[in-house]
Amino acid sequence: MTAGRRLIVVVVLVGLLLGTFVHYGANGPRRGYPSPGSIDAEYDAHVGETVFLLAEVAEIDDGSATLRVRGTGSPYELRAVGLAPPITPGALIQVYGELGADRTVAVSNAVVVNPSRTAELTKYGLSALGAALALALFFWYWRVDLASLGFEVRRDG
Amino acid sequence: MADLLAHVLVAYAVLTVVGWRLDWLDQQWVVVGMCGAAIPDLGKVNLVVHESTIRSALGVPFTYAPLATIGGVVLVAGIVTQLFAHDRRRVFGLLVAGGGLSLLGDALRAYADGHSEFFLYPVLYWRPPTPSLYVSSDLWVTAVAIGVAVVVFAVDRYVA
């Protein structure tokens, strides 16, 4: 395949990929729970519904916690009851439960995604290390060949 | 899986072991699969350019979510494949295999409602049930991946 044809294929595939970004955003699959933005904007309409939220634990009191819910809009706070320890302030958690009156969610299940900001940063650091490892090994075995406008195996690779 | 390092090391271990049965699958090809394992993590570009910024700029719905689906893996693999001068079918297959392994690892993560992500988009709009084995910040997963990769490296170098 000539370089020109490869370029055309790249343009077509990039177009398709961008199309999936828009399609997923507009008509893609949904989890079937009310969105965080919709909960915040029309809270009373969602009371009694099952929700699935991503939230940061802001405070913990006796048997309940203040959650800072993350979504597409600005974060907002909800009260969570029934959270099982160990969950500490600053943790990022998934919450599954039922929305009650007075901006409260009765938690059926929660998963701690990041127990702390340090854990989150460690995860990103390890991911950066993984990317660096993959790229370093790739260019150990492969090189850019200007004549063929593509990657070629290094002869000494 | 837990993080990109674990994804890359799992791809290394699996493809190296498969290479013990396939003569052509040597390290120069294994590293292509390792790069494929990074495709589902390309959505982390969201940390640099947030999708809400693009939504506002373009005025259309926009999400990077397809990158962590089989559809996104196939399309990105197809794009990257065009950057190779030769053996593009082999490159494409290894990129998709690496990306698929990462999606498989992600499908084992814990979700509060017991179902993982829509990994099969756009083929199926379905969230498979997850065994909830770990969360993305669990360091033990990375430790296990490092251990397995070291063992496979040693066997590959001195035994196989």
GROMACS .gro file of C-alpha atoms in nm:
model
  317
    1MET     CA    1   0.000   0.000   0.000
    2THR     CA    2   0.141   0.340  -0.094
    3ALA     CA    3   0.196   0.617   0.159
    4GLY     CA    4  -0.090   0.811   0.003
    5ARG     CA    5  -0.336   0.526   0.048
    6ARG     CA    6  -0.218   0.472   0.403
    7LEU     CA    7  -0.283   0.841   0.470
    8ILE     CA    8  -0.634   0.810   0.332
    9VAL     CA    9  -0.697   0.509   0.557
   10VAL     CA   10  -0.569   0.707   0.858
   11VAL     CA   11  -0.798   1.001   0.775
   12VAL     CA   12  -1.099   0.771   0.740
   13LEU     CA   13  -1.025   0.584   1.064
   14VAL     CA   14  -0.960   0.906   1.260
   15GLY     CA   15  -1.293   1.034   1.129
   16LEU     CA   16  -1.466   0.716   1.244
   17LEU     CA   17  -1.299   0.737   1.585
   18LEU     CA   18  -1.406   1.099   1.632
   19GLY     CA   19  -1.752   0.991   1.518
   20THR     CA   20  -1.767   0.733   1.798
   21PHE     CA   21  -1.668   1.005   2.051
   22VAL     CA   22  -1.968   1.212   1.942
   23HIS     CA   23  -2.203   0.916   1.894
   24TYR     CA   24  -2.125   0.773   2.237
   25GLY     CA   25  -2.180   1.114   2.392
   26ALA     CA   26  -2.512   1.166   2.213
   27ASN     CA   27  -2.669   0.822   2.170
   28GLY     CA   28  -2.425   0.579   2.327
   29PRO     CA   29  -2.503   0.321   2.592
   30ARG     CA   30  -2.629   0.446   2.928
   31ARG     CA   31  -2.620   0.276   3.266
   32GLY     CA   32  -2.986   0.347   3.323
   33TYR     CA   33  -2.936   0.561   3.634
   34PRO     CA   34  -3.013   0.931   3.656
   35SER     CA   35  -2.711   1.142   3.568
   36PRO     CA   36  -2.534   1.339   3.843
   37GLY     CA   37  -2.633   1.665   3.672
   38SER     CA   38  -2.997   1.562   3.650
   39ILE     CA   39  -3.001   1.465   4.019
   40ASP     CA   40  -2.863   1.802   4.117
   41ALA     CA   41  -3.097   1.999   3.891
   42GLU     CA   42  -3.420   1.807   3.960
   43TYR     CA   43  -3.357   1.638   4.291
   44ASP     CA   44  -3.718   1.587   4.401
   45ALA     CA   45  -3.806   1.418   4.073
   46HIS     CA   46  -3.547   1.147   4.142
   47VAL     CA   47  -3.631   1.069   4.506
   48GLY     CA   48  -3.684   0.693   4.542
   49GLU     CA   49  -3.473   0.608   4.237
   50THR     CA   50  -3.166   0.386   4.237
   51VAL     CA   51  -2.848   0.581   4.170
   52PHE     CA   52  -2.488   0.503   4.081
   53LEU     CA   53  -2.252   0.788   4.162
   54LEU     CA   54  -1.883   0.870   4.173
   55ALA     CA   55  -1.808   1.090   4.471
   56GLU     CA   56  -1.537   1.216   4.700
   57VAL     CA   57  -1.586   1.163   5.072
   58ALA     CA   58  -1.580   1.510   5.224
   59GLU     CA   59  -1.667   1.432   5.587
   60ILE     CA   60  -1.763   1.137   5.802
   61ASP     CA   61  -1.989   1.157   6.105
   62ASP     CA   62  -2.167   0.890   6.308
   63GLY     CA   63  -2.294   0.642   6.052
   64SER     CA   64  -2.316   0.890   5.767
   65ALA     CA   65  -2.089   1.082   5.535
   66THR     CA   66  -2.095   1.393   5.324
   67LEU     CA   67  -2.020   1.313   4.961
   68ARG     CA   68  -1.902   1.557   4.698
   69VAL     CA   69  -2.057   1.413   4.381
   70ARG     CA   70  -1.859   1.432   4.059
   71GLY     CA   71  -2.035   1.466   3.727
   72THR     CA   72  -2.038   1.672   3.414
   73GLY     CA   73  -2.131   1.991   3.601
   74SER     CA   74  -2.005   2.144   3.922
   75PRO     CA   75  -1.961   1.906   4.218
   76TYR     CA   76  -2.241   1.913   4.476
   77GLU     CA   77  -2.295   1.752   4.813
   78LEU     CA   78  -2.517   1.463   4.921
   79ARG     CA   79  -2.548   1.291   5.256
   80ALA     CA   80  -2.479   0.915   5.251
   81VAL     CA   81  -2.610   0.674   5.512
   82GLY     CA   82  -2.510   0.309   5.540
   83LEU     CA   83  -2.151   0.345   5.422
   84ALA     CA   84  -1.945   0.057   5.558
   85PRO     CA   85  -1.596   0.133   5.690
   86PRO     CA   86  -1.310   0.161   5.622
   87ILE     CA   87  -1.377   0.480   5.426
   88THR     CA   88  -1.186   0.795   5.507
   89PRO     CA   89  -1.228   1.159   5.405
   90GLY     CA   90  -1.059   1.227   5.073
   91ALA     CA   91  -1.142   0.884   4.931
   92LEU     CA   92  -1.298   0.860   4.586
   93ILE     CA   93  -1.582   0.609   4.594
   94GLN     CA   94  -1.855   0.460   4.378
   95VAL     CA   95  -2.191   0.463   4.550
   96TYR     CA   96  -2.490   0.244   4.460
   97GLY     CA   97  -2.810   0.308   4.649
   98GLU     CA   98  -3.147   0.475   4.672
   99LEU     CA   99  -3.200   0.847   4.667
  100GLY     CA  100  -3.400   0.971   4.966
  101ALA     CA  101  -3.551   1.302   5.067
  102ASP     CA  102  -3.332   1.587   5.195
  103ARG     CA  103  -3.043   1.511   4.960
  104THR     CA  104  -2.962   1.178   5.119
  105VAL     CA  105  -2.861   0.850   4.957
  106ALA     CA  106  -2.914   0.516   5.133
  107VAL     CA  107  -2.608   0.318   5.027
  108SER     CA  108  -2.655  -0.046   4.925
  109ASN     CA  109  -2.299  -0.092   4.811
  110ALA     CA  110  -1.988   0.124   4.782
  111VAL     CA  111  -1.649   0.064   4.622
  112VAL     CA  112  -1.343   0.264   4.718
  113VAL     CA  113  -1.179   0.356   4.387
  114ASN     CA  114  -0.897   0.562   4.538
  115PRO     CA  115  -0.856   0.551   4.917
  116SER     CA  116  -0.664   0.881   4.911
  117ARG     CA  117  -0.523   1.145   4.679
  118THR     CA  118  -0.182   0.983   4.727
  119ALA     CA  119  -0.318   0.650   4.601
  120GLU     CA  120  -0.464   0.826   4.297
  121LEU     CA  121  -0.135   0.998   4.217
  122THR     CA  122   0.055   0.670   4.266
  123LYS     CA  123  -0.178   0.506   4.014
  124TYR     CA  124  -0.110   0.780   3.759
  125GLY     CA  125   0.264   0.758   3.826
  126LEU     CA  126   0.263   0.382   3.762
  127SER     CA  127   0.063   0.438   3.445
  128ALA     CA  128   0.321   0.691   3.324
  129LEU     CA  129   0.591   0.435   3.402
  130GLY     CA  130   0.401   0.174   3.199
  131ALA     CA  131   0.372   0.411   2.902
  132ALA     CA  132   0.742   0.492   2.923
  133LEU     CA  133   0.833   0.122   2.942
  134ALA     CA  134   0.621   0.033   2.637
  135LEU     CA  135   0.761   0.323   2.432
  136ALA     CA  136   1.122   0.256   2.535
  137LEU     CA  137   1.096  -0.113   2.444
  138PHE     CA  138   0.920  -0.030   2.119
  139PHE     CA  139   1.195   0.206   2.004
  140TRP     CA  140   1.456  -0.044   2.120
  141TYR     CA  141   1.328  -0.286   1.856
  142TRP     CA  142   1.182  -0.045   1.599
  143ARG     CA  143   1.291   0.273   1.422
  144VAL     CA  144   1.136   0.527   1.190
  145ASP     CA  145   1.234   0.463   0.829
  146LEU     CA  146   1.201   0.781   0.623
  147ALA     CA  147   1.227   0.594   0.292
  148SER     CA  148   0.915   0.387   0.356
  149LEU     CA  149   0.752   0.646   0.585
  150GLY     CA  150   0.689   0.390   0.855
  151PHE     CA  151   0.832   0.190   1.142
  152GLU     CA  152   1.089  -0.074   1.050
  153VAL     CA  153   1.257  -0.334   1.267
  154ARG     CA  154   1.607  -0.232   1.372
  155ARG     CA  155   1.859  -0.463   1.213
  156ASP     CA  156   2.034  -0.498   1.545
  157GLY     CA  157   1.699  -0.520   1.729
  158MET     CA  158  -0.658  -0.354   3.531
  159ALA     CA  159  -0.497  -0.156   3.808
  160ASP     CA  160  -0.278   0.078   3.601
  161LEU     CA  161  -0.105   0.098   3.265
  162LEU     CA  162   0.212  -0.063   3.400
  163ALA     CA  163   0.011  -0.374   3.492
  164HIS     CA  164  -0.161  -0.373   3.150
  165VAL     CA  165   0.171  -0.355   2.967
  166LEU     CA  166   0.334  -0.625   3.181
  167VAL     CA  167   0.039  -0.863   3.145
  168ALA     CA  168   0.055  -0.820   2.767
  169TYR     CA  169   0.430  -0.887   2.780
  170ALA     CA  170   0.384  -1.205   2.984
  171VAL     CA  171   0.092  -1.347   2.783
  172LEU     CA  172   0.242  -1.271   2.440
  173THR     CA  173   0.587  -1.397   2.539
  174VAL     CA  174   0.437  -1.728   2.657
  175VAL     CA  175   0.233  -1.753   2.334
  176GLY     CA  176   0.559  -1.685   2.149
  177TRP     CA  177   0.700  -2.009   2.290
  178ARG     CA  178   0.456  -2.185   2.053
  179LEU     CA  179   0.474  -1.941   1.761
  180ASP     CA  180   0.819  -1.900   1.608
  181TRP     CA  181   0.749  -1.560   1.452
  182LEU     CA  182   0.624  -1.405   1.778
  183ASP     CA  183   0.956  -1.285   1.915
  184GLN     CA  184   1.028  -0.980   2.130
  185GLN     CA  185   1.012  -0.728   1.846
  186TRP     CA  186   0.648  -0.832   1.797
  187VAL     CA  187   0.570  -0.870   2.166
  188VAL     CA  188   0.649  -0.500   2.219
  189VAL     CA  189   0.389  -0.414   1.954
  190GLY     CA  190   0.130  -0.600   2.160
  191MET     CA  191   0.251  -0.418   2.472
  192CYS     CA  192   0.185  -0.087   2.298
  193GLY     CA  193  -0.160  -0.218   2.203
  194ALA     CA  194  -0.225  -0.277   2.572
  195ALA     CA  195  -0.200   0.099   2.621
  196ILE     CA  196  -0.483   0.183   2.378
  197PRO     CA  197  -0.772   0.165   2.631
  198ASP     CA  198  -0.574   0.401   2.857
  199LEU     CA  199  -0.555   0.671   2.590
  200GLY     CA  200  -0.872   0.809   2.746
  201LYS     CA  201  -0.644   0.948   3.017
  202VAL     CA  202  -0.590   1.235   2.776
  203ASN     CA  203  -0.898   1.358   2.962
  204LEU     CA  204  -0.660   1.468   3.238
  205VAL     CA  205  -0.491   1.702   2.988
  206VAL     CA  206  -0.780   1.810   2.766
  207HIS     CA  207  -1.105   1.746   2.949
  208GLU     CA  208  -1.391   1.623   2.735
  209SER     CA  209  -1.616   1.897   2.874
  210THR     CA  210  -1.377   2.152   2.719
  211ILE     CA  211  -1.421   1.989   2.379
  212ARG     CA  212  -1.798   1.967   2.431
  213SER     CA  213  -1.808   2.340   2.498
  214ALA     CA  214  -1.578   2.425   2.208
  215LEU     CA  215  -1.757   2.213   1.948
  216GLY     CA  216  -2.107   2.241   2.087
  217VAL     CA  217  -2.170   1.867   2.042
  218PRO     CA  218  -2.183   1.574   2.285
  219PHE     CA  219  -1.832   1.431   2.323
  220THR     CA  220  -1.667   1.162   2.533
  221TYR     CA  221  -1.343   0.965   2.519
  222ALA     CA  222  -1.525   0.658   2.653
  223PRO     CA  223  -1.509   0.464   2.321
  224LEU     CA  224  -1.129   0.441   2.357
  225ALA     CA  225  -1.184   0.186   2.634
  226THR     CA  226  -1.411  -0.031   2.420
  227ILE     CA  227  -1.345  -0.295   2.156
  228GLY     CA  228  -1.459  -0.050   1.887
  229GLY     CA  229  -1.207   0.212   1.999
  230VAL     CA  230  -0.929  -0.046   2.024
  231VAL     CA  231  -0.993  -0.168   1.668
  232LEU     CA  232  -1.002   0.186   1.525
  233VAL     CA  233  -0.689   0.307   1.707
  234ALA     CA  234  -0.509  -0.016   1.616
  235GLY     CA  235  -0.607   0.044   1.254
  236ILE     CA  236  -0.468   0.398   1.267
  237VAL     CA  237  -0.141   0.295   1.431
  238THR     CA  238  -0.103   0.003   1.190
  239GLN     CA  239  -0.075   0.249   0.900
  240LEU     CA  240   0.244   0.383   1.060
  241PHE     CA  241   0.421   0.053   0.990
  242ALA     CA  242   0.602  -0.010   0.665
  243HIS     CA  243   0.544  -0.387   0.649
  244ASP     CA  244   0.355  -0.676   0.810
  245ARG     CA  245   0.056  -0.458   0.884
  246ARG     CA  246  -0.186  -0.749   0.939
  247ARG     CA  247   0.045  -0.887   1.205
  248VAL     CA  248   0.083  -0.543   1.364
  249PHE     CA  249  -0.293  -0.490   1.366
  250GLY     CA  250  -0.355  -0.832   1.522
  251LEU     CA  251  -0.102  -0.772   1.798
  252LEU     CA  252  -0.231  -0.423   1.876
  253VAL     CA  253  -0.586  -0.556   1.904
  254ALA     CA  254  -0.465  -0.852   2.113
  255GLY     CA  255  -0.284  -0.618   2.354
  256GLY     CA  256  -0.582  -0.385   2.377
  257GLY     CA  257  -0.816  -0.680   2.423
  258LEU     CA  258  -0.609  -0.812   2.712
  259SER     CA  259  -0.633  -0.473   2.882
  260LEU     CA  260  -1.011  -0.464   2.835
  261LEU     CA  261  -1.032  -0.817   2.978
  262GLY     CA  262  -0.833  -0.702   3.283
  263ASP     CA  263  -1.057  -0.397   3.323
  264ALA     CA  264  -1.365  -0.621   3.310
  265LEU     CA  265  -1.253  -0.784   3.637
  266ARG     CA  266  -1.251  -0.455   3.832
  267ALA     CA  267  -1.499  -0.380   4.108
  268TYR     CA  268  -1.812  -0.175   4.039
  269ALA     CA  269  -2.063  -0.081   4.305
  270ASP     CA  270  -2.357  -0.211   4.101
  271GLY     CA  271  -2.180  -0.535   4.003
  272HIS     CA  272  -2.147  -0.462   3.630
  273SER     CA  273  -1.840  -0.338   3.445
  274GLU     CA  274  -1.828  -0.092   3.155
  275PHE     CA  275  -1.970  -0.111   2.802
  276PHE     CA  276  -1.652  -0.274   2.671
  277LEU     CA  277  -1.825  -0.426   2.370
  278TYR     CA  278  -1.944  -0.093   2.223
  279PRO     CA  279  -2.049  -0.055   1.944
  280VAL     CA  280  -2.117  -0.425   1.894
  281LEU     CA  281  -2.321  -0.472   2.213
  282TYR     CA  282  -2.465  -0.218   2.457
  283TRP     CA  283  -2.410  -0.449   2.754
  284ARG     CA  284  -2.224  -0.421   3.082
  285PRO     CA  285  -2.093  -0.768   3.170
  286PRO     CA  286  -2.118  -0.875   3.534
  287THR     CA  287  -1.786  -0.829   3.710
  288PRO     CA  288  -1.629  -1.059   3.970
  289SER     CA  289  -1.504  -0.736   4.138
  290LEU     CA  290  -1.154  -0.871   4.199
  291TYR     CA  291  -0.984  -0.534   4.254
  292VAL     CA  292  -0.999  -0.157   4.209
  293SER     CA  293  -0.772   0.049   3.990
  294SER     CA  294  -0.563   0.174   4.286
  295ASP     CA  295  -0.484  -0.176   4.424
  296LEU     CA  296  -0.106  -0.199   4.424
  297TRP     CA  297  -0.110  -0.575   4.478
  298VAL     CA  298  -0.234  -0.618   4.120
  299THR     CA  299   0.069  -0.430   3.987
  300ALA     CA  300   0.295  -0.630   4.219
  301VAL     CA  301   0.154  -0.958   4.085
  302ALA     CA  302   0.195  -0.834   3.725
  303ILE     CA  303   0.558  -0.741   3.794
  304GLY     CA  304   0.623  -1.079   3.955
  305VAL     CA  305   0.468  -1.273   3.667
  306ALA     CA  306   0.656  -1.064   3.410
  307VAL     CA  307   0.988  -1.125   3.588
  308VAL     CA  308   0.927  -1.502   3.597
  309VAL     CA  309   0.828  -1.508   3.229
  310PHE     CA  310   1.134  -1.297   3.139
  311ALA     CA  311   1.363  -1.538   3.325
  312VAL     CA  312   1.207  -1.850   3.172
  313ASP     CA  313   1.211  -1.692   2.825
  314ARG     CA  314   1.575  -1.594   2.856
  315TYR     CA  315   1.724  -1.898   3.026
  316VAL     CA  316   1.487  -2.193   2.970
  317ALA     CA  317   1.253  -2.160   2.670
   0.00000   0.00000   0.00000
